[in-house]
Coordinates of C-alpha atoms and ligand atoms in Angstrom, one line a residue:
X1 CA -51.9 38.3 25.3
X2 CA -49.8 35.4 26.4
X3 CA -50.1 33.3 29.6
X4 CA -47.7 34.1 32.4
X5 CA -45.9 31.5 34.5
X6 CA -46.9 32.6 38.0
X7 CA -45.5 30.8 41.1
X8 CA -45.4 27.4 39.4
X9 CA -48.1 27.4 36.7
X10 CA -49.3 29.2 33.6
X11 CA -52.2 31.6 34.3
X12 CA -54.0 33.8 31.8
X13 CA -52.3 37.2 31.3
X14 CA -55.0 39.2 33.1
X15 CA -54.9 36.9 36.2
X16 CA -51.2 37.5 37.0
X17 CA -51.8 40.1 39.7
X18 CA -50.1 41.0 43.0
X19 CA -51.3 42.9 46.1
X20 CA -50.6 46.7 46.4
X21 CA -49.0 45.9 49.8
X22 CA -46.4 43.6 48.3
X23 CA -43.0 44.4 49.6
X24 CA -41.7 44.9 46.1
X25 CA -44.1 47.8 45.4
X26 CA -42.8 49.8 48.4
X27 CA -39.1 48.9 48.5
X28 CA -38.2 47.8 45.0
X29 CA -37.3 44.3 46.2
X30 CA -37.1 42.4 43.0
X31 CA -34.4 40.8 40.9
X32 CA -35.0 39.9 37.2
X33 CA -33.6 38.8 33.9
X34 CA -34.0 39.8 30.3
X35 CA -33.5 36.9 27.9
X36 CA -34.2 36.6 24.2
X37 CA -35.6 33.8 22.1
X38 CA -34.5 34.1 18.5
X39 CA -35.9 32.8 15.2
X40 CA -32.8 31.3 13.7
X41 CA -32.4 29.5 10.4
X42 CA -32.3 26.3 12.4
X43 CA -35.4 26.9 14.4
X44 CA -36.2 29.1 17.4
X45 CA -33.7 29.1 20.3
X46 CA -33.1 30.9 23.6
X47 CA -29.8 32.6 23.8
X48 CA -27.7 31.6 26.9
X49 CA -30.7 30.6 29.0
X50 CA -28.7 28.8 31.7
X51 CA -26.3 31.8 32.2
X52 CA -29.3 34.1 32.6
X53 CA -30.9 31.8 35.1
X54 CA -27.6 31.5 37.0
X55 CA -27.4 35.3 37.2
X56 CA -31.0 35.5 38.4
X57 CA -30.1 33.0 41.2
X58 CA -27.0 35.0 42.0
X59 CA -29.0 38.3 42.2
X60 CA -31.5 36.6 44.5
X61 CA -28.7 35.3 46.7
X62 CA -27.2 38.7 47.2
X63 CA -30.6 39.9 48.5
X64 CA -31.1 36.8 50.7
X65 CA -34.0 35.6 48.6
X66 CA -34.5 31.9 48.5
X67 CA -36.1 31.0 45.2
X68 CA -38.5 28.1 45.7
X69 CA -37.5 26.6 42.3
X70 CA -34.3 25.0 41.1
X71 CA -32.3 26.3 38.1
X72 CA -33.7 23.4 36.0
X73 CA -37.2 24.4 37.0
X74 CA -36.6 28.0 36.2
X75 CA -35.1 27.1 32.8
X76 CA -38.1 24.8 32.1
X77 CA -40.5 27.6 33.1
X78 CA -38.9 30.0 30.6
X79 CA -39.1 27.4 27.9
X80 CA -42.7 26.6 28.7
X81 CA -43.8 30.2 28.8
X82 CA -42.0 30.8 25.4
X83 CA -43.6 27.7 23.8
X84 CA -47.1 28.4 24.9
X85 CA -47.0 31.9 23.5
X86 CA -46.5 30.4 20.0
X87 CA -44.0 33.2 19.0
X88 CA -41.0 32.4 16.8
X89 CA -39.0 35.1 18.6
X90 CA -39.6 36.9 21.9
X91 CA -38.2 38.6 24.9
X92 CA -38.4 36.6 28.2
X93 CA -38.7 38.3 31.5
X94 CA -38.4 36.2 34.7
X95 CA -38.9 38.2 37.9
X96 CA -38.3 37.1 41.5
X97 CA -39.8 39.5 44.1
X98 CA -40.8 39.9 47.8
X99 CA -44.5 39.6 48.0
X100 CA -47.3 40.4 50.4
X101 CA -46.5 39.9 54.1
X102 CA -45.4 42.0 57.0
X103 CA -45.1 45.8 56.3
X104 CA -41.7 47.5 56.9
X105 CA -38.3 47.4 55.3
X106 CA -37.2 44.0 56.6
X107 CA -38.1 41.6 53.9
X108 CA -37.0 38.4 55.6
X109 CA -40.6 37.2 56.3
X110 CA -42.1 38.2 53.0
X111 CA -42.7 35.4 50.5
X112 CA -40.3 35.1 47.5
X113 CA -42.5 34.8 44.4
X114 CA -41.6 34.2 40.8
X115 CA -43.2 34.9 37.4
X116 CA -42.1 34.6 33.8
X117 CA -43.6 36.7 31.1
X118 CA -42.8 36.9 27.4
X119 CA -43.6 39.5 24.8
X120 CA -42.4 40.6 21.3
X121 CA -39.7 43.1 21.5
X122 CA -38.1 44.6 18.4
X123 CA -34.9 46.6 18.2
X124 CA -34.3 48.2 21.6
X125 CA -32.4 51.3 20.4
X126 CA -34.3 51.8 17.1
X127 CA -34.5 49.9 13.9
X128 CA -31.7 51.8 12.2
X129 CA -29.4 51.8 15.2
X130 CA -27.7 48.4 14.5
X131 CA -26.3 49.9 11.3
X132 CA -26.3 53.6 11.7
X133 CA -25.3 53.8 15.3
X134 CA -26.8 56.0 18.1
X135 CA -26.1 59.4 19.6
X136 CA -25.5 59.3 23.3
X137 CA -24.4 61.6 26.2
X138 CA -22.5 61.0 29.3
X139 CA -25.0 61.0 32.2
X140 CA -24.9 63.6 34.9
X141 CA -26.0 60.8 37.3
X142 CA -23.3 58.4 38.4
X143 CA -23.7 54.6 38.5
X144 CA -24.3 53.7 42.1
X145 CA -21.1 53.3 44.1
X146 CA -20.1 49.7 45.0
X147 CA -20.8 50.3 48.7
X148 CA -24.4 51.5 48.1
X149 CA -26.2 49.0 45.9
X150 CA -24.5 45.9 44.5
X151 CA -24.2 46.2 40.8
X152 CA -23.7 42.5 40.2
X153 CA -27.3 42.0 41.2
X154 CA -29.8 42.7 38.4
X155 CA -32.2 44.2 40.9
X156 CA -35.4 46.2 40.2
X157 CA -34.2 49.0 42.4
X158 CA -31.0 49.6 40.4
X159 CA -33.2 50.7 37.5
X160 CA -34.3 53.9 39.4
X161 CA -30.8 55.0 38.7
X162 CA -30.9 53.7 35.2
X163 CA -34.3 55.4 34.5
X164 CA -33.0 58.8 35.6
X165 CA -30.2 58.4 33.1
X166 CA -32.5 57.2 30.3
X167 CA -35.1 60.0 30.9
X168 CA -32.4 62.7 30.8
X169 CA -30.8 61.3 27.7
X170 CA -34.1 61.1 25.8
X171 CA -35.3 64.5 26.9
X172 CA -32.0 66.0 25.8
X173 CA -32.4 64.4 22.3
X174 CA -30.1 61.4 22.8
X175 CA -30.8 57.7 22.5
X176 CA -29.0 56.7 25.6
X177 CA -26.8 57.8 28.5
X178 CA -23.5 56.4 29.6
X179 CA -23.0 56.3 33.4
X180 CA -19.6 56.9 35.1
X181 CA -18.7 55.3 38.4
X182 CA -18.6 57.7 41.3
X183 CA -14.8 58.1 40.8
X184 CA -15.4 59.1 37.2
X185 CA -14.6 56.0 35.1
X186 CA -16.8 54.6 32.4
X187 CA -19.3 52.1 33.8
X188 CA -22.2 51.3 31.4
X189 CA -25.3 52.5 29.7
X190 CA -28.7 52.5 31.4
X191 CA -29.4 49.0 30.0
X192 CA -26.2 48.1 28.2
X193 CA -22.5 47.3 28.7
X194 CA -20.0 49.4 26.6
X195 CA -17.0 48.5 24.5
X196 CA -14.3 51.0 23.3
X197 CA -12.0 50.3 20.3
X198 CA -8.8 52.2 19.7
X199 CA -5.8 51.3 17.6
X200 CA -7.3 47.8 16.9
X201 CA -7.6 46.9 20.6
X202 CA -11.0 46.4 22.3
X203 CA -11.5 47.7 25.8
X204 CA -14.3 47.2 28.3
X205 CA -14.5 48.2 31.9
X206 CA -13.9 45.5 34.5
X207 CA -16.8 44.1 36.5
X208 CA -15.7 45.8 39.7
X209 CA -16.6 49.2 38.2
X210 CA -20.3 49.2 39.2
X211 CA -21.6 47.4 36.2
X212 CA -23.8 44.5 35.5
X213 CA -21.7 41.5 34.3
X214 CA -23.5 41.3 31.0
X215 CA -24.1 38.0 29.3
X216 CA -23.8 39.6 25.9
X217 CA -20.6 41.4 27.2
X218 CA -19.2 38.0 28.0
X219 CA -20.3 36.5 24.6
X220 CA -18.7 39.5 22.8
X221 CA -15.4 39.1 24.6
X222 CA -15.3 35.5 23.6
X223 CA -16.3 36.1 20.0
X224 CA -13.9 39.0 19.6
X225 CA -10.9 37.0 21.0
X226 CA -11.8 34.1 18.7
X227 CA -11.8 36.6 15.7
X228 CA -8.3 37.4 16.7
X229 CA -8.8 40.8 18.4
X230 CA -7.1 41.7 21.7
X231 CA -9.7 42.5 24.4
X232 CA -8.6 44.2 27.6
X233 CA -10.7 44.8 30.7
X234 CA -9.5 48.0 32.3
X235 CA -10.5 51.3 33.7
X236 CA -11.7 53.6 31.0
X237 CA -11.6 57.4 31.5
X238 CA -14.4 59.5 30.1
X239 CA -12.3 61.2 27.5
X240 CA -11.3 57.8 26.0
X241 CA -14.9 57.7 24.7
X242 CA -14.3 60.9 22.7
X243 CA -11.0 59.5 21.3
X244 CA -12.3 56.1 20.4
X245 CA -12.1 54.8 16.8
X246 CA -15.3 52.8 17.5
X247 CA -17.7 52.4 20.3
X248 CA -20.6 50.0 20.8
X249 CA -23.2 48.9 23.4
X250 CA -24.0 45.3 24.2
X251 CA -27.1 43.8 25.9
X252 CA -29.8 41.3 25.5
X253 CA -32.2 44.0 24.4
X254 CA -29.6 46.2 22.6
X255 CA -27.6 43.3 21.1
X256 CA -24.6 44.9 19.5
X257 CA -25.4 48.6 18.8
X258 CA -22.8 51.0 17.5
X259 CA -22.4 54.5 19.0
X260 CA -21.8 57.2 16.5
X261 CA -21.4 60.2 18.8
X262 CA -20.9 61.0 22.5
X263 CA -21.6 64.5 23.8
X264 CA -21.7 65.6 20.2
X265 CA -18.1 64.3 19.6
X266 CA -18.2 62.2 16.4
X267 CA -16.8 58.7 16.9
X268 CA -14.6 57.5 14.1
X269 CA -16.3 58.1 10.8
X270 CA -19.6 58.8 12.5
X271 CA -21.0 55.4 11.5
X272 CA -20.6 51.8 12.4
X273 CA -16.9 50.9 12.2
X274 CA -15.3 47.8 10.7
X275 CA -14.4 45.9 13.9
X276 CA -17.9 46.5 15.3
X277 CA -19.3 45.1 12.0
X278 CA -17.1 42.0 12.2
X279 CA -18.3 41.3 15.7
X280 CA -21.9 42.0 14.9
X281 CA -21.6 39.6 11.9
X282 CA -20.2 36.8 14.1
X283 CA -22.9 37.4 16.7
X284 CA -25.7 37.4 14.2
X285 CA -24.4 34.2 12.7
X286 CA -25.3 32.6 16.0
X287 CA -28.6 34.3 16.8
X288 CA -29.9 34.5 13.2
X289 CA -28.0 31.8 11.5
X290 CA -28.5 29.3 14.3
X291 CA -24.8 28.3 14.2
X292 CA -23.8 27.4 17.8
X293 CA -20.1 26.9 18.2
X294 CA -20.2 27.7 21.9
X295 CA -23.3 25.8 22.9
X296 CA -25.3 29.0 23.7
X297 CA -28.6 28.1 22.1
X298 CA -31.5 26.2 23.8
X299 CA -33.9 25.0 21.1
X300 CA -37.6 25.7 21.7
X301 CA -40.6 24.3 19.9
X302 CA -42.5 27.1 18.3
X303 CA -44.8 27.2 15.2
X304 CA -41.7 27.6 12.9
X305 CA -40.4 24.2 13.8
X306 CA -43.5 22.4 14.8
Ligands
PPE401 N1 -26.1 46.8 32.0 C1 -27.3 47.0 32.4 C2 -27.6 48.1 33.4 C3 -28.4 46.3 31.9 O1 -29.6 46.5 32.3 C4 -28.2 45.3 30.9 C5 -29.3 44.5 30.3 C6 -26.8 45.1 30.5 C7 -25.8 45.8 31.1 C8 -26.5 44.0 29.5 O2 -26.6 42.7 30.1 P1 -27.0 41.4 29.2 O3 -28.4 41.6 28.8 O4 -26.8 40.3 30.2 O5 -26.0 41.4 28.1 N2 -30.5 45.2 30.3 C9 -31.7 44.5 30.0 C10 -32.9 45.3 30.4 C11 -33.4 46.3 29.4 C12 -34.7 46.9 29.8 O6 -35.0 48.1 29.3 O7 -35.5 46.3 30.5 C13 -31.8 43.8 28.7 O8 -31.0 44.1 27.8 O9 -32.6 42.9 28.5

């Protein structure tokens, strides 16, 4: 088990503990990130580290949490935690939370604490998924409305909504659930953004539709436009999912995962489509090939390059 960076220093895995009366346990008051370090052909590198850290800081700001570390220190903590683990590739999880202090909902006087953990994480939606695609359903739970919980914050509490969606999907025999906004437009998966392709144009829902502004989403919009595709951010009705030529999820964990059916409607040919493949290839050229036309890779020293 790898050391965990806990409030400023690495501690052994088993010593990174918090009190049961910590605010976060009772009220879900955490914000977090999911970041990947890849083993590329040019050495190990963290994908879009600074953008993830910026989103962590943004999430904390929404909840009035003052992180006692700068962006540079948070970036360095993630690099240090990755390097000490000695893994060529890993998933990095920085978490900021309200700790032990006064009881009650008001978190203002509870300390803001930070840890960074890493672990090995394989293909999020299954090994075959990247090629074969996954079967999904539209969730019966909506994504939280914009005046309930802020979707731009990647907050622990948001994942109560996401886990209801994921449990239902899995218990119903699907890999994932797609959430609609409370007014019925497509929002996102429980842990992924969503892209719809029809007639050669790529659509994704705008950030205002109760979704996390995904860093992979942003990367894929950039890559797709540079490949010459038209990408439009606009409201997507549920039935556009059924009529799509191609659909895919994006996320740090899910990467670019094709969807082959929604509510048992076959999407396109029922397998990964050609535009999805072209986008995946360009994405994998960065994260596996180590080519970095956009400056998205932060090199780390791991055994591979030592
Ligand atoms: N929407 C949600 C709700 C979400 O959780 C994620 C990431 C995304 C979109 C994609 O965002 P980005 O990773 O920046 O492209 N979900 C993370 C957590 C997954 C988990 O099970 O935990 C992730 O992919 O790391």
